[in-house]
Amino acid sequence: MGALEAVILTIITASTPLLLAAIGELVVERSGVLNLGVEGMMVMGAVCGFAVSYSTGSPYLGVLAAIAAGVFMSLLFGFLTLTLVANQVATGLALTLLGLGLSGLIGESFVGLPGVKLTALAIPGLSQIPFIGPILFGQDILVYASFALVAAVSYVMFKTRTGLIIRAIGDNHTSAHALGYGVIPVRYACVMFGGACAGLSGGYLSLAYTPQWIENMTGGRGWIALALVVFSTWLPKRVAIGAYLFGAVWIMGLYVQAAGVGIPSQFLSSLPYLVTIVALVIISGNKTLSRVNTPACIGQSFVPDR
Amino acid sequence: MKLILEKRAEHSQKMAVLSPLIAIALTVLVGGIIFAVRGLNPFYALYIYFIDPVMSLWSIEQLVVKATPLILIGVGLAICFTANVWNIGAEGQLTMGAVFGGLLPVMFPEFQSPLVMPLMLLLGVIGGMAYAAIPALLKNRFGANEILTSLMLVYVAGFILDWLVRGPWRDPMGFNFPKTVTFDGWQLLPTFGGTIHMGAVLAVVAVVVLAVVMGRTLKGFEILVLGNAPRAGAFAGFSRTKIVLFSFLLSGGLAGLAGIGEVMSTVGQLQPTISPGYGFTAIIVAFLGRLNPIGVLFAGLMLGISYLGGEAAQVTLGMSDKIAKVFQGILLFFILACDSMILYRIRLITGAKPQAAPAE
């Protein structure tokens, strides 16, 4: 295996959790809901995925548990913001605080235990292709899922009626409601999809990236995923590009650190967060780029009149 | 069965007062369930968690010490959130306040004079303000989302502190522990006999001043209008960008003050961790206090109990102190849920089929 190939493989592992969480949040935001609780759903996915896979020995059951945990958390968010029309920003923060606390409590007895690693599923034949093979076809199931999700979200959002309805609700919920679309049910569905993706992303961290449970192991990835959605200007393909760029920055920091260059490790560790800020500034500074695709109703509550 | 929200004709004053209390009651109820699930007697456990910490003079002192940073930060965040400005990076501003203020004793450990204390406090405020100015300026100049930038800066602040105490600022006589020299003399805040220190007084002063600013001054009115009706504010000639900067500087300065206050009292030096998440818990304090400075005072004490209760749960009940974070998260959820009862009447409609709408 060549050096470049190895680097690309590690970049993909670092990018996948960002990509999974961001593609879910993109759908949520396209429907006009801002769920800032990605970090909380993600960390719950990580702990539940680990706990179930450790107890049953099956990483696939762990993946399912991670998804379930993410969906459960997202339903809490949905109930508060969609049914009780609570402030979305505040509720998202609450979701993150609750998720970080609850995961710490649940995961306490699992700290330091060896996890069950999700093994790679090489696709026979295709994975033998030099260079491209191991990168595209020698991954674990969650990496394939991330590829598939980007393609699926991109297709559904822009080529189907469902996508049109979601975007209509995100851009003008009053008109969409007047046309007879169920604003609240559609938003519930999108929020749950976002929760499932965030949970899956957390599961990837505790089952594939580093198969163990460490408190707060998401390390701000949920927030970076949120920034990625802004960075992508709400376009799925750009989410993928952004996620791989961020993954590359993350890995670059590790490589420079390992090379023993005289830069303090703390500076390299803070690089992803600084890059996020720079990326946000560049995209937000460009008004045409950021305004065109921003869902017009994002963050606004909707109460249907009867 | 279906939940339906009916808009009230006007804000329910009764619910505005009741909602935080209902939220606390529901949190205690859920707490009891959690304890019961863990095989503990829920009544005994709840007593240990919520009541025991306020039963002795010593623990009331501890409560005030814990509530001090929460109130300082929470009151600033309350103003921020009222203005619809979302500073959620208070934890980072707290850290930078501690770093800026700590500069003096670390660089000049021999410098002992009555001047040191106010200088350190001032540096702490400046540190917090300077760090909070970053997201404010990025928001005003480039329109970058302040929630994300302020939060990212929390991680960066943590790394800066970590680097300082492991590297250039490490105590040469400290046996290689990642800590700076211990502060003493004028580098520490005066206490009132026990552990309560001058920070508590500063917190009360901040509450009173901001209560007056919000209730009696044009600035306070400006904040209210721009937060609740941005269009009206724009017509009145109030500047959104100025309020963004003002809110960030105010809350950042107070968070910095809380940070330097902590290292000048309970912590007594700089080390990798100086706060058990006060900057995040203060978000809950601000909401529990209904974004009202006086309310924040009580809310800070309430959340202070949650920290003490966590410690009590660990010592007496043999349970992890992580339960504190869970209670705090649940509490914020219930506050937000109960708050919708101020604007809406919630009705549970039962019955298998929806009834025909009466002729209007």
XYZ file of C-alpha atoms in Angstrom:
666
model
C 0.000 0.000 0.000
C 1.453 3.305 -1.057
C 1.932 6.204 1.332
C -0.579 8.411 -0.468
C -3.142 5.633 -0.359
C -2.644 5.285 3.408
C -3.082 9.015 3.909
C -6.274 9.084 1.865
C -7.643 6.134 3.829
C -7.054 7.911 7.148
C -8.573 11.105 5.779
C -11.710 9.176 4.882
C -11.974 7.750 8.401
C -11.607 11.219 9.892
C -14.109 12.746 7.456
C -16.869 10.150 7.612
C -18.299 11.172 11.010
C -18.394 14.816 9.889
C -20.010 13.866 6.595
C -22.667 11.636 8.183
C -23.719 14.240 10.727
C -23.625 17.138 8.266
C -25.674 15.450 5.554
C -28.404 14.752 8.126
C -28.360 18.300 9.442
C -28.538 19.584 5.867
C -31.912 17.878 5.418
C -33.113 19.239 8.781
C -32.105 22.791 7.873
C -33.554 22.491 4.365
C -36.919 21.885 6.042
C -36.488 25.142 7.956
C -35.406 23.731 11.319
C -32.115 24.590 12.994
C -31.108 21.755 15.306
C -27.997 22.826 17.196
C -28.077 19.603 19.176
C -26.009 17.587 16.677
C -23.188 17.185 19.203
C -25.615 15.829 21.801
C -27.271 13.355 19.432
C -23.873 12.272 18.167
C -22.390 11.601 21.592
C -25.504 9.639 22.588
C -25.131 7.603 19.402
C -21.509 6.944 20.299
C -22.209 5.742 23.829
C -25.278 3.669 22.973
C -23.548 2.138 19.968
C -20.592 1.183 22.117
C -22.692 -0.124 25.000
C -24.826 -2.362 22.794
C -21.964 -3.687 20.697
C -19.921 -4.408 23.824
C -22.793 -6.197 25.518
C -23.894 -8.228 22.502
C -20.584 -8.583 20.706
C -22.185 -7.446 17.482
C -21.047 -4.133 16.009
C -24.065 -4.119 13.698
C -26.469 -4.143 16.620
C -24.329 -1.301 17.934
C -24.911 0.639 14.731
C -28.660 0.135 15.085
C -28.525 1.274 18.711
C -26.573 4.368 17.703
C -29.238 5.257 15.141
C -32.007 4.630 17.668
C -30.296 6.863 20.244
C -29.934 9.669 17.721
C -33.572 9.396 16.679
C -34.727 9.354 20.305
C -32.787 12.534 21.058
C -34.071 14.201 17.899
C -37.646 13.382 18.919
C -37.104 15.231 22.194
C -35.962 18.204 20.131
C -38.879 17.800 17.733
C -41.452 17.631 20.496
C -40.166 20.823 22.079
C -39.620 22.917 18.983
C -42.345 21.601 16.661
C -45.143 20.682 19.046
C -44.467 23.130 21.877
C -42.858 25.757 19.566
C -39.925 26.327 21.930
C -36.982 28.410 20.723
C -34.910 26.230 18.380
C -31.528 27.672 19.303
C -32.089 27.231 23.030
C -33.557 23.743 22.612
C -30.627 22.680 20.456
C -28.229 23.834 23.168
C -30.313 21.944 25.728
C -30.079 18.812 23.601
C -26.301 19.095 23.490
C -25.965 19.692 27.239
C -28.325 16.814 28.014
C -26.598 14.487 25.556
C -23.141 15.208 26.947
C -24.364 14.674 30.526
C -26.428 11.584 29.867
C -23.730 9.921 27.759
C -21.206 10.478 30.544
C -23.518 8.757 33.013
C -24.431 5.865 30.696
C -20.867 5.355 29.535
C -19.241 5.473 32.953
C -19.030 1.713 33.329
C -17.679 1.321 29.782
C -14.661 3.611 30.070
C -11.431 1.811 29.183
C -13.091 -1.353 27.917
C -11.989 -2.745 24.547
C -14.701 -2.259 21.948
C -15.811 -4.374 19.047
C -14.444 -2.896 15.863
C -16.631 -2.653 12.827
C -14.632 -4.615 10.265
C -14.126 -3.544 6.691
C -16.345 -5.134 4.098
C -14.185 -5.354 1.001
C -16.263 -5.708 -2.116
C -14.839 -8.742 -3.936
C -13.181 -7.902 -7.214
C -13.644 -4.142 -7.093
C -11.460 -3.744 -4.021
C -8.588 -5.369 -5.929
C -8.319 -2.434 -8.309
C -5.006 -0.742 -7.550
C -5.244 2.537 -5.611
C -8.969 3.236 -6.124
C -10.025 -0.226 -4.963
C -9.084 -0.035 -1.250
C -10.200 3.597 -1.040
C -13.654 3.213 -2.556
C -14.438 -0.475 -2.078
C -12.407 -1.673 0.903
C -14.229 0.282 3.624
C -16.618 -0.573 6.420
C -20.360 -0.361 5.995
C -20.702 3.118 7.489
C -18.333 4.648 4.948
C -20.410 3.105 2.159
C -23.473 4.470 3.930
C -21.968 7.957 3.897
C -21.309 7.733 0.123
C -24.851 6.466 -0.444
C -26.424 9.118 1.779
C -24.795 11.979 -0.103
C -26.022 10.577 -3.418
C -29.490 9.834 -2.054
C -29.970 13.202 -0.339
C -28.705 15.011 -3.406
C -31.143 13.082 -5.618
C -34.171 13.285 -3.358
C -33.679 16.939 -2.515
C -33.364 18.201 -6.091
C -34.886 15.568 -8.370
C -38.022 14.423 -6.564
C -41.323 15.838 -5.423
C -40.501 14.965 -1.801
C -37.419 17.156 -1.991
C -39.414 19.979 -3.506
C -41.928 19.807 -0.646
C -39.146 19.814 1.966
C -37.516 22.830 0.346
C -40.848 24.623 -0.001
C -41.544 24.120 3.708
C -38.085 25.376 4.558
C -38.413 28.449 2.399
C -41.965 29.498 3.186
C -43.875 27.437 5.703
C -47.002 29.588 5.530
C -47.401 29.088 1.778
C -46.557 25.405 2.024
C -49.206 25.027 4.707
C -51.733 26.911 2.574
C -51.011 24.500 -0.280
C -51.969 21.657 2.021
C -48.567 20.248 2.923
C -48.153 19.084 6.495
C -45.429 21.406 7.699
C -45.100 19.828 11.130
C -45.108 16.138 10.033
C -42.551 16.803 7.293
C -40.347 18.672 9.742
C -40.669 15.842 12.255
C -39.520 13.403 9.592
C -36.550 15.588 8.638
C -35.557 16.109 12.275
C -35.673 12.341 12.833
C -33.570 11.769 9.724
C -31.041 14.246 11.072
C -31.069 12.444 14.416
C -30.486 9.091 12.738
C -27.529 10.492 10.789
C -26.019 12.145 13.862
C -26.457 8.924 15.844
C -24.838 6.956 13.035
C -21.965 9.418 13.003
C -21.465 8.953 16.750
C -21.630 5.204 16.257
C -18.892 5.465 13.659
C -16.655 7.178 16.224
C -17.076 4.549 18.935
C -17.266 1.501 16.640
C -14.876 2.213 13.782
C -12.759 5.342 14.324
C -11.555 4.514 17.838
C -13.423 1.416 19.052
C -13.764 2.460 22.682
C -15.795 4.863 24.791
C -14.159 8.081 25.999
C -16.242 10.781 27.649
C -16.990 13.691 25.284
C -15.353 11.670 22.515
C -17.164 13.682 19.834
C -14.833 16.592 20.649
C -16.876 19.271 18.914
C -17.398 17.297 15.706
C -21.127 17.914 15.915
C -20.512 21.653 15.903
C -18.075 21.367 13.019
C -20.746 19.415 11.131
C -23.118 22.339 11.708
C -20.513 24.714 10.347
C -20.041 22.407 7.349
C -23.701 22.792 6.429
C -23.262 26.568 6.322
C -19.964 26.139 4.475
C -21.676 23.939 1.869
C -24.369 26.578 1.328
C -26.888 23.772 1.907
C -25.751 21.718 -1.110
C -25.093 17.981 -0.489
C -22.140 17.679 -2.863
C -20.380 20.581 -1.212
C -21.017 18.973 2.195
C -18.987 16.008 0.950
C -16.192 18.230 -0.365
C -16.152 20.233 2.865
C -16.129 17.135 5.062
C -13.118 15.683 3.227
C -11.278 19.009 3.404
C -11.850 19.142 7.156
C -10.844 15.540 7.566
C -7.650 16.346 5.667
C -6.893 19.263 8.017
C -7.503 17.008 11.012
C -5.156 14.309 9.699
C -2.558 16.821 8.561
C -2.345 18.052 12.165
C -1.731 14.512 13.381
C 0.953 13.869 10.757
C 2.800 17.102 11.530
C 2.603 16.227 15.222
C 4.001 12.754 14.600
C 6.807 14.205 12.488
C 7.943 16.036 15.616
C 8.114 19.507 14.122
C 8.687 22.138 16.808
C 5.081 23.335 16.804
C 3.238 22.833 20.115
C 0.778 19.946 19.812
C -1.975 22.128 21.277
C -1.704 24.455 18.314
C -2.110 21.586 15.874
C -5.032 20.204 17.874
C -6.826 23.526 17.685
C -6.331 23.715 13.930
C -9.675 22.104 12.941
C -11.557 24.599 15.112
C -9.626 27.565 13.723
C -10.115 26.329 10.163
C -13.858 26.075 10.874
C -13.928 29.731 11.897
C -11.957 30.789 8.821
C -14.231 28.747 6.553
C -17.339 30.291 8.116
C -15.935 33.777 7.675
C -15.048 33.201 4.022
C -18.443 31.741 3.120
C -20.481 34.200 5.187
C -18.508 37.123 3.792
C -19.609 36.156 0.301
C -23.211 37.360 0.341
C -24.351 35.952 -3.004
C -22.959 32.518 -2.269
C -24.450 32.239 1.197
C -27.846 33.853 0.570
C -28.968 31.969 -2.536
C -29.501 28.600 -0.891
C -30.187 29.588 2.716
C -33.600 28.222 3.699
C -35.629 31.390 4.273
C -37.588 30.059 7.248
C -34.643 28.551 9.093
C -35.019 28.704 12.855
C -38.562 30.053 12.748
C -41.349 28.284 14.602
C -44.591 27.451 12.875
C -48.000 27.144 14.508
C -50.651 25.900 12.098
C -53.908 27.820 12.264
C -56.979 25.674 12.464
C -55.137 11.942 21.392
C -53.603 15.143 20.223
C -51.770 18.081 21.734
C -52.982 21.430 20.553
C -51.575 24.859 21.261
C -53.982 27.730 21.599
C -52.474 31.184 21.476
C -53.270 33.194 24.558
C -54.649 36.690 24.068
C -51.732 38.047 26.052
C -48.709 36.810 28.007
C -49.788 34.872 31.033
C -48.165 36.646 33.972
C -49.049 33.746 36.216
C -47.258 31.230 33.982
C -44.226 33.507 33.654
C -43.679 33.133 37.386
C -44.816 29.525 37.622
C -42.974 28.037 34.657
C -39.484 27.906 36.229
C -41.010 26.412 39.371
C -42.928 23.786 37.399
C -39.720 23.013 35.495
C -37.813 22.465 38.741
C -40.611 20.276 40.114
C -40.627 18.134 36.956
C -36.836 17.827 37.069
C -37.009 16.608 40.665
C -39.689 14.110 39.621
C -37.554 12.742 36.777
C -34.572 12.751 39.156
C -36.527 10.542 41.537
C -37.289 8.144 38.687
C -33.597 8.015 37.697
C -32.596 7.254 41.299
C -35.306 4.587 41.570
C -34.112 2.950 38.342
C -30.620 2.854 39.824
C -32.008 0.966 42.795
C -31.919 3.776 45.341
C -34.718 4.960 47.582
C -35.828 7.985 45.529
C -36.972 10.070 48.522
C -33.744 9.552 50.422
C -31.659 10.177 47.291
C -33.558 13.361 46.430
C -33.125 14.569 49.991
C -29.371 13.980 49.790
C -29.182 15.635 46.382
C -31.354 18.717 46.726
C -31.985 19.385 50.438
C -28.882 18.229 52.282
C -26.566 20.739 50.537
C -28.462 23.646 52.093
C -28.768 22.207 55.603
C -25.430 23.198 57.082
C -23.595 26.497 57.242
C -20.496 24.983 55.628
C -22.398 23.700 52.635
C -24.292 26.975 52.211
C -20.883 28.635 51.952
C -19.945 26.094 49.280
C -23.190 26.864 47.508
C -22.382 30.562 47.337
C -18.880 29.775 46.053
C -20.330 27.594 43.266
C -23.102 30.061 42.442
C -20.714 33.029 42.154
C -19.297 32.274 38.677
C -22.673 30.964 37.503
C -24.392 34.246 38.407
C -21.597 36.412 36.971
C -21.705 34.614 33.628
C -25.445 33.962 33.656
C -26.398 37.595 34.114
C -24.269 38.604 31.120
C -25.716 35.828 28.991
C -29.232 36.847 30.028
C -28.641 40.283 28.470
C -27.076 38.674 25.397
C -29.956 36.278 24.837
C -32.492 39.073 25.420
C -30.807 40.965 22.583
C -31.117 37.781 20.474
C -27.327 37.519 20.395
C -26.115 33.991 21.012
C -22.851 33.936 22.871
C -22.355 30.306 23.841
C -18.601 30.580 24.202
C -18.613 31.883 27.782
C -16.519 28.907 28.859
C -13.740 30.068 26.543
C -14.044 33.681 27.690
C -13.812 32.435 31.273
C -10.604 30.597 30.378
C -9.082 33.627 28.677
C -10.025 35.827 31.638
C -8.106 33.453 33.871
C -5.147 33.437 31.456
C -4.963 37.230 31.120
C -5.338 37.775 34.856
C -2.906 34.977 35.631
C -0.277 36.722 33.544
C 0.600 39.008 36.445
C 1.390 36.465 39.189
C 3.071 34.096 36.706
C 5.333 36.739 35.162
C 5.968 38.726 38.337
C 5.531 36.286 41.230
C 7.431 38.641 43.565
C 5.154 41.603 42.836
C 3.042 41.985 45.978
C 1.069 45.166 46.504
C -2.585 46.112 47.082
C -2.555 47.070 43.400
C -2.135 43.456 42.272
C -5.658 42.351 43.097
C -7.588 45.012 41.147
C -5.073 44.743 38.302
C -5.604 41.023 38.017
C -9.390 41.440 38.064
C -9.140 44.139 35.421
C -6.904 41.985 33.232
C -9.384 39.148 33.631
C -12.240 41.329 32.408
C -10.116 42.562 29.499
C -9.164 38.994 28.585
C -12.784 37.875 28.496
C -13.843 40.965 26.543
C -11.063 40.633 24.000
C -11.870 36.984 23.407
C -15.601 37.719 23.108
C -14.891 40.527 20.676
C -13.681 38.002 18.091
C -17.070 36.371 17.356
C -18.776 39.782 17.640
C -16.500 41.356 15.033
C -16.698 38.319 12.745
C -20.487 38.545 12.986
C -20.639 42.275 12.334
C -18.010 42.403 9.624
C -18.592 39.113 7.759
C -21.949 37.875 9.038
C -20.342 34.713 10.424
C -22.698 32.792 12.723
C -21.749 33.795 16.270
C -23.022 30.545 17.793
C -20.525 28.455 15.859
C -17.558 30.828 16.061
C -17.935 31.487 19.792
C -18.201 27.763 20.457
C -15.166 26.889 18.317
C -13.179 29.425 20.337
C -13.977 27.495 23.544
C -11.884 24.591 22.270
C -9.103 26.933 21.154
C -9.025 28.647 24.575
C -8.743 25.260 26.228
C -5.712 24.418 24.094
C -4.091 27.803 24.793
C -4.418 27.304 28.560
C -3.202 23.720 28.243
C -0.143 24.818 26.278
C 0.691 27.609 28.745
C 0.536 25.482 31.883
C 2.423 22.570 30.327
C 4.938 24.785 28.557
C 6.137 28.318 29.160
C 4.140 29.008 32.325
C 4.825 25.761 34.173
C 6.070 26.195 37.702
C 9.813 25.350 37.557
C 9.597 24.076 41.147
C 6.366 22.161 40.507
C 7.771 18.631 40.001
C 6.724 18.753 36.331
C 3.014 18.958 37.154
C 1.131 20.996 34.540
C 0.519 23.884 36.915
C 1.757 27.430 37.379
C 3.087 28.833 40.629
C 0.457 28.970 43.373
C -0.926 32.441 43.956
C -0.789 34.008 47.396
C -1.090 37.275 49.283
C -2.548 40.019 47.127
C -2.837 37.579 44.232
C -5.839 36.000 45.974
C -9.269 37.489 46.605
C -10.105 38.375 50.211
C -12.558 35.982 51.848
C -15.208 36.582 54.473
C -13.871 34.274 57.130
C -14.716 31.031 55.346
C -14.575 30.213 51.654
C -16.940 32.872 50.330
C -14.787 35.414 48.516
C -15.162 38.868 47.086
C -16.407 37.431 43.786
C -19.780 36.888 45.442
C -20.041 40.624 46.111
C -19.061 41.392 42.537
C -21.759 38.993 41.325
C -24.454 40.743 43.366
C -23.205 44.143 42.150
C -23.372 42.922 38.544
C -26.930 41.702 39.074
C -28.090 44.994 40.589
C -26.356 47.150 37.965
C -27.731 45.124 35.075
C -31.214 45.047 36.619
C -31.123 48.864 36.646
C -29.685 49.035 33.123
C -32.399 46.746 31.767
C -35.254 48.329 33.690
C -34.397 52.003 33.782
C -32.081 53.021 30.933
C -32.295 53.621 27.196
C -29.608 50.984 26.625
C -31.794 48.395 28.287
C -34.752 49.448 26.166
C -32.617 49.255 23.043
C -31.616 45.687 23.924
C -35.236 44.684 24.526
C -36.500 46.216 21.289
C -33.726 44.854 19.082
C -34.126 41.424 20.645
C -37.890 41.189 20.347
C -38.707 43.354 17.357
C -35.615 43.913 15.221
C -37.569 45.805 12.545
C -39.022 48.230 15.061
C -35.543 48.672 16.475
C -34.160 49.498 13.064
C -36.875 52.136 12.520
C -36.073 53.617 15.916
C -32.507 54.032 14.735
C -31.007 51.461 17.085
C -27.893 49.848 15.696
C -27.889 46.069 15.552
C -24.115 45.838 15.125
C -23.478 48.008 18.176
C -25.754 45.841 20.284
C -24.035 42.673 19.063
C -20.663 44.104 20.099
C -22.051 45.478 23.369
C -23.658 42.161 24.345
C -20.537 40.191 23.564
C -18.217 42.586 25.408
C -20.523 42.649 28.427
C -21.009 38.892 28.696
C -17.387 38.197 27.771
C -16.097 40.636 30.383
C -18.282 39.077 33.073
C -17.199 35.577 32.047
C -13.567 36.727 32.201
C -14.221 38.135 35.664
C -15.726 34.805 36.720
C -12.640 33.033 35.366
C -10.077 35.174 37.104
C -12.251 35.066 40.242
C -12.035 31.273 40.240
C -8.245 31.145 39.884
C -7.867 33.864 42.534
C -9.890 31.845 45.057
C -10.859 28.170 44.877
C -8.284 27.110 42.270
C -5.410 29.350 43.394
C -3.234 28.819 40.302
C -3.547 28.079 36.604
C -3.966 24.421 35.625
C -5.374 22.582 32.575
C -8.933 22.568 33.952
C -10.187 25.545 35.915
C -13.946 25.239 35.523
C -16.398 22.324 35.662
C -18.293 23.768 32.712
C -19.580 26.925 34.433
C -19.732 28.728 31.082
C -22.183 26.179 29.684
C -24.199 25.730 32.857
C -24.630 29.517 32.943
C -26.723 29.181 29.764
C -29.215 27.194 31.850
C -28.936 29.773 34.634
C -29.872 32.547 32.213
C -32.963 30.684 30.977
C -34.062 29.499 34.430
C -33.796 33.129 35.554
C -36.147 34.065 32.715
C -33.354 36.245 31.225
C -33.966 38.633 34.104
C -30.933 39.747 36.182
C -32.725 39.294 39.503
C -34.053 35.933 38.350
C -30.500 34.904 37.435
C -29.467 35.442 41.048
C -31.885 32.758 42.241
C -31.251 30.526 39.255
C -27.504 30.633 39.938
C -28.091 29.393 43.482
C -30.386 26.657 42.164
C -27.782 25.415 39.670
C -25.154 25.736 42.396
C -27.206 23.176 44.355
C -27.051 20.853 41.353
C -23.238 20.870 41.499
C -23.193 20.303 45.265
C -25.867 17.623 44.956
C -23.690 15.869 42.378
C -20.829 15.800 44.874
C -23.166 14.610 47.620
C -24.528 11.884 45.328
C -20.986 10.686 44.756
C -19.967 10.686 48.416
C -23.177 9.567 50.109
C -25.036 7.602 47.451
C -22.024 6.108 45.679
C -23.315 7.474 42.401
C -21.344 9.306 39.745
C -21.281 13.095 40.013
C -22.088 13.069 36.286
C -25.708 12.918 37.375
C -25.374 16.690 37.949
C -24.952 17.354 34.220
C -27.951 15.140 33.483
C -30.145 17.073 35.915
C -28.941 20.362 34.445
C -29.774 19.234 30.910
C -33.205 17.919 31.897
C -33.915 21.143 33.769
C -33.226 23.268 30.680
C -35.520 21.050 28.636
C -38.353 21.466 31.100
C -37.817 25.228 31.344
C -38.100 25.585 27.580
C -41.155 23.321 27.471
C -42.886 25.181 30.312
C -42.097 28.530 28.735
C -44.393 27.809 25.837
C -47.248 27.829 28.344
C -46.684 31.554 28.796
C -47.698 32.271 25.204
C -49.920 29.268 24.562
C -52.569 27.270 26.304
C -51.879 23.583 25.860
C -54.879 21.358 25.356
C -54.939 17.644 25.150
C -57.690 16.563 22.821
C -58.810 13.003 23.402
C -61.215 10.951 21.373
C -60.947 8.556 18.486
C -62.171 10.811 15.733
C -61.880 14.516 15.221
C -65.256 16.147 15.707
C -66.820 18.179 12.992
C -65.938 21.807 13.281
C -68.865 23.891 14.521
C -70.278 26.372 12.042
C -68.575 29.683 12.397
